[in-house]
PDB file of C-alpha atoms in Angstrom:
ATOM      1  CA  LYS A   1       0.347   0.176   0.071  1.00 80.00           C
ATOM      2  CA  LYS A   2       2.696   2.454   0.828  1.00 86.00           C
ATOM      3  CA  LYS A   3       4.111   1.650  -2.694  1.00 90.00           C
ATOM      4  CA  GLN A   4       1.117   2.837  -4.302  1.00 93.00           C
ATOM      5  CA  GLU A   5       0.363   6.194  -2.473  1.00 94.00           C
ATOM      6  CA  ARG A   6       3.839   6.992  -3.400  1.00 94.00           C
ATOM      7  CA  GLU A   7       3.403   6.433  -6.863  1.00 95.00           C
ATOM      8  CA  LEU A   8       0.280   8.345  -6.773  1.00 96.00           C
ATOM      9  CA  PHE A   9       2.065  10.989  -4.499  1.00 96.00           C
ATOM     10  CA  ILE A  10       4.447  11.534  -7.475  1.00 97.00           C
ATOM     11  CA  LYS A  11       1.838  10.941  -9.750  1.00 97.00           C
ATOM     12  CA  MET A  12       0.294  14.522  -8.270  1.00 97.00           C
ATOM     13  CA  LEU A  13       3.922  16.049  -8.535  1.00 98.00           C
ATOM     14  CA  LYS A  14       4.616  15.235 -12.466  1.00 98.00           C
ATOM     15  CA  SER A  15       1.434  17.817 -12.843  1.00 97.00           C
ATOM     16  CA  ALA A  16       3.085  20.625 -10.360  1.00 98.00           C
ATOM     17  CA  ASP A  17       5.794  23.040 -10.343  1.00 98.00           C
ATOM     18  CA  VAL A  18       6.580  23.433  -6.849  1.00 98.00           C
ATOM     19  CA  PHE A  19       6.667  21.028  -3.633  1.00 98.00           C
ATOM     20  CA  LEU A  20       6.836  22.573  -0.871  1.00 98.00           C
ATOM     21  CA  THR A  21       7.207  20.598   3.117  1.00 97.00           C
ATOM     22  CA  ASN A  22       8.266  21.187   5.981  1.00 94.00           C
ATOM     23  CA  ILE A  23       8.684  17.873   6.734  1.00 93.00           C
ATOM     24  CA  ARG A  24      12.340  17.009   8.230  1.00 92.00           C
ATOM     25  CA  PRO A  25      14.740  15.224   6.287  1.00 89.00           C
ATOM     26  CA  LYS A  26      14.268  11.841   7.767  1.00 89.00           C
ATOM     27  CA  GLN A  27      11.034  11.454   7.612  1.00 92.00           C
ATOM     28  CA  LEU A  28      10.841  12.726   3.831  1.00 93.00           C
ATOM     29  CA  ALA A  29      13.691  10.103   2.967  1.00 92.00           C
ATOM     30  CA  GLY A  30      11.738   7.230   5.130  1.00 92.00           C
ATOM     31  CA  LEU A  31       8.946   7.918   2.621  1.00 92.00           C
ATOM     32  CA  GLY A  32      10.992   7.529  -0.686  1.00 94.00           C
ATOM     33  CA  LEU A  33      10.160  11.461  -0.554  1.00 95.00           C
ATOM     34  CA  ASP A  34      13.392  12.878  -0.251  1.00 94.00           C
ATOM     35  CA  TYR A  35      14.744  15.455  -3.218  1.00 96.00           C
ATOM     36  CA  ASP A  36      17.611  12.759  -3.801  1.00 95.00           C
ATOM     37  CA  ASP A  37      14.663  10.193  -4.453  1.00 95.00           C
ATOM     38  CA  ILE A  38      12.617  12.186  -6.877  1.00 97.00           C
ATOM     39  CA  LYS A  39      14.352  14.365  -8.430  1.00 97.00           C
ATOM     40  CA  ASP A  40      15.026  12.087 -11.631  1.00 97.00           C
ATOM     41  CA  GLU A  41      11.325  11.235 -11.634  1.00 97.00           C
ATOM     42  CA  VAL A  42      10.123  15.053 -11.693  1.00 98.00           C
ATOM     43  CA  PRO A  43      12.882  16.986 -13.016  1.00 98.00           C
ATOM     44  CA  HIS A  44      11.469  20.243 -13.609  1.00 98.00           C
ATOM     45  CA  LEU A  45       9.903  20.385  -9.799  1.00 98.00           C
ATOM     46  CA  ILE A  46      11.007  22.642  -7.163  1.00 98.00           C
ATOM     47  CA  PHE A  47      11.206  20.856  -4.600  1.00 98.00           C
ATOM     48  CA  ALA A  48      11.176  23.775  -1.562  1.00 98.00           C
ATOM     49  CA  HIS A  49      12.570  22.746   2.091  1.00 97.00           C
ATOM     50  CA  LEU A  50      11.733  25.189   5.265  1.00 95.00           C
ATOM     51  CA  ILE A  51      13.266  23.185   7.690  1.00 94.00           C
ATOM     52  CA  ALA A  52      14.294  24.276  11.358  1.00 93.00           C
ATOM     53  CA  TRP A  53      17.910  23.637  11.700  1.00 92.00           C
ATOM     54  CA  GLY A  54      19.422  22.579   8.551  1.00 87.00           C
ATOM     55  CA  ARG A  55      20.089  19.453   6.540  1.00 84.00           C
ATOM     56  CA  GLU A  56      23.891  18.686   8.121  1.00 85.00           C
ATOM     57  CA  GLY A  57      25.532  19.246  11.669  1.00 86.00           C
ATOM     58  CA  PRO A  58      23.990  18.307  14.630  1.00 88.00           C
ATOM     59  CA  ASP A  59      21.116  19.450  15.284  1.00 89.00           C
ATOM     60  CA  ALA A  60      19.853  18.169  11.795  1.00 85.00           C
ATOM     61  CA  GLY A  61      16.808  16.419  11.508  1.00 82.00           C
ATOM     62  CA  LEU A  62      15.493  17.474  14.795  1.00 89.00           C
ATOM     63  CA  ALA A  63      12.198  19.215  15.234  1.00 90.00           C
ATOM     64  CA  GLY A  64      12.475  22.645  16.124  1.00 89.00           C
ATOM     65  CA  PHE A  65      10.003  26.136  15.677  1.00 84.00           C
ATOM     66  CA  ASP A  66      10.680  29.884  15.618  1.00 85.00           C
ATOM     67  CA  MET A  67      10.909  30.383  19.291  1.00 83.00           C
ATOM     68  CA  SER A  68      13.401  27.730  19.800  1.00 84.00           C
ATOM     69  CA  SER A  69      15.684  27.743  16.072  1.00 88.00           C
ATOM     70  CA  PHE A  70      14.887  31.424  14.962  1.00 88.00           C
ATOM     71  CA  TRP A  71      14.887  33.405  18.209  1.00 83.00           C
ATOM     72  CA  ALA A  72      16.479  31.348  21.350  1.00 85.00           C
ATOM     73  CA  THR A  73      19.531  29.589  19.923  1.00 85.00           C
ATOM     74  CA  THR A  74      20.488  32.620  17.567  1.00 85.00           C
ATOM     75  CA  GLY A  75      20.890  34.865  20.337  1.00 80.00           C
ATOM     76  CA  ILE A  76      18.008  37.253  19.510  1.00 80.00           C
ATOM     77  CA  ALA A  77      15.929  36.530  22.723  1.00 80.00           C
ATOM     78  CA  HIS A  78      18.629  37.086  24.727  1.00 74.00           C
ATOM     79  CA  ALA A  79      19.048  40.531  22.700  1.00 75.00           C
ATOM     80  CA  ILE A  80      15.785  42.108  22.740  1.00 74.00           C
ATOM     81  CA  HIS A  81      15.088  41.159  26.430  1.00 71.00           C
ATOM     82  CA  SER A  82      18.815  42.302  28.295  1.00 67.00           C
ATOM     83  CA  PRO A  83      19.586  45.396  30.099  1.00 68.00           C
ATOM     84  CA  PRO A  84      19.937  48.317  28.520  1.00 65.00           C
ATOM     85  CA  ASN A  85      17.762  46.965  25.196  1.00 60.00           C
ATOM     86  CA  TYR A  86      14.453  45.932  26.028  1.00 61.00           C
ATOM     87  CA  MET A  87      13.228  46.757  23.221  1.00 61.00           C
ATOM     88  CA  TYR A  88       9.945  43.941  23.501  1.00 61.00           C
ATOM     89  CA  THR A  89       7.941  42.713  26.628  1.00 64.00           C
ATOM     90  CA  ALA A  90       6.705  39.542  24.236  1.00 66.00           C
ATOM     91  CA  TYR A  91       8.204  38.344  21.353  1.00 67.00           C
ATOM     92  CA  PRO A  92       6.952  39.614  17.980  1.00 69.00           C
ATOM     93  CA  THR A  93       4.680  36.534  17.086  1.00 71.00           C
ATOM     94  CA  GLY A  94       5.962  34.379  14.271  1.00 79.00           C
ATOM     95  CA  PHE A  95       8.407  37.513  13.742  1.00 85.00           C
ATOM     96  CA  GLY A  96      11.258  33.784  12.584  1.00 90.00           C
ATOM     97  CA  ASP A  97       8.312  32.259  10.151  1.00 91.00           C
ATOM     98  CA  LEU A  98       7.895  35.475   8.308  1.00 92.00           C
ATOM     99  CA  ALA A  99      11.174  36.336   7.782  1.00 93.00           C
ATOM    100  CA  THR A 100      12.292  32.580   6.819  1.00 95.00           C
ATOM    101  CA  GLY A 101       9.417  32.076   4.634  1.00 95.00           C
ATOM    102  CA  ALA A 102      10.283  34.934   3.015  1.00 96.00           C
ATOM    103  CA  GLY A 103      13.702  34.046   2.420  1.00 96.00           C
ATOM    104  CA  LEU A 104      12.590  30.626   0.947  1.00 98.00           C
ATOM    105  CA  PHE A 105       9.835  32.766  -0.878  1.00 98.00           C
ATOM    106  CA  GLY A 106      12.435  34.211  -2.825  1.00 98.00           C
ATOM    107  CA  GLY A 107      14.487  30.653  -3.579  1.00 98.00           C
ATOM    108  CA  ILE A 108      11.072  29.611  -4.878  1.00 98.00           C
ATOM    109  CA  CYS A 109      11.004  32.621  -7.000  1.00 98.00           C
ATOM    110  CA  ALA A 110      14.851  32.372  -8.472  1.00 98.00           C
ATOM    111  CA  ALA A 111      14.261  29.012  -9.484  1.00 98.00           C
ATOM    112  CA  LEU A 112      10.787  29.577 -11.453  1.00 98.00           C
ATOM    113  CA  ALA A 113      12.835  32.295 -13.502  1.00 98.00           C
ATOM    114  CA  ASN A 114      15.407  29.547 -13.910  1.00 98.00           C
ATOM    115  CA  LYS A 115      12.537  27.212 -14.962  1.00 97.00           C
ATOM    116  CA  VAL A 116      11.048  29.143 -17.561  1.00 97.00           C
ATOM    117  CA  GLU A 117      14.700  29.279 -19.057  1.00 97.00           C
ATOM    118  CA  THR A 118      15.808  25.787 -18.559  1.00 97.00           C
ATOM    119  CA  GLY A 119      12.756  24.011 -18.039  1.00 96.00           C
ATOM    120  CA  LYS A 120      14.961  22.190 -15.041  1.00 97.00           C
ATOM    121  CA  GLY A 121      13.574  22.097 -11.451  1.00 98.00           C
ATOM    122  CA  ALA A 122      15.719  22.534  -8.463  1.00 98.00           C
ATOM    123  CA  TYR A 123      16.173  22.346  -4.491  1.00 98.00           C
ATOM    124  CA  VAL A 124      15.600  25.315  -2.546  1.00 98.00           C
ATOM    125  CA  SER A 125      15.461  25.349   1.269  1.00 96.00           C
ATOM    126  CA  ASN A 126      15.808  27.663   3.854  1.00 96.00           C
ATOM    127  CA  GLU A 127      16.075  27.223   7.589  1.00 95.00           C
ATOM    128  CA  LEU A 128      14.627  29.519  10.854  1.00 94.00           C
ATOM    129  CA  TYR A 129      18.387  28.746  12.371  1.00 92.00           C
ATOM    130  CA  ARG A 130      20.420  30.269   9.504  1.00 92.00           C
ATOM    131  CA  SER A 131      17.501  32.766   9.064  1.00 93.00           C
ATOM    132  CA  GLY A 132      17.695  33.910  12.495  1.00 91.00           C
ATOM    133  CA  ILE A 133      21.898  33.976  11.913  1.00 89.00           C
ATOM    134  CA  PHE A 134      21.385  36.589   9.132  1.00 90.00           C
ATOM    135  CA  CYS A 135      18.266  38.718  11.045  1.00 87.00           C
ATOM    136  CA  ASN A 136      21.259  38.750  14.125  1.00 84.00           C
ATOM    137  CA  ALA A 137      24.233  39.588  12.334  1.00 82.00           C
ATOM    138  CA  ALA A 138      24.254  42.934  13.181  1.00 77.00           C
ATOM    139  CA  ALA A 139      24.086  42.600  17.161  1.00 72.00           C
ATOM    140  CA  LEU A 140      26.634  39.270  16.690  1.00 69.00           C
ATOM    141  CA  LEU A 141      29.178  41.658  14.781  1.00 73.00           C
ATOM    142  CA  ARG A 142      29.425  44.272  17.494  1.00 65.00           C
TER     143      ARG A 142
END
């Protein structure tokens, strides 16, 4: 049954331009739906992956969310709640999700523009952690 379900999903992807997922890499691979598993079956597809910690490194594959992956680990939470900054009494809701999603959207648009020229798909991703480092770069460089 699992094989039939995968075949049906691949059939749907053959008529799609973009596959957007936030499923962790190990779980995608377990389903046979990681980018490396499907890229030859749907070579035109833009595979867009939004994950918390990236595909490599000690935290790759761990679950994560805005507060942990974007705010706490990158130091942004400390920066806005420590003296003398006290910028917020509460975290701006979804800011990390918004910044990370916007970055992924830009990657998808670039991949779609390339696809118009070449007909080829691509893998694009963005991670909450790396987006947080980018957004906190000025504070980290002080």
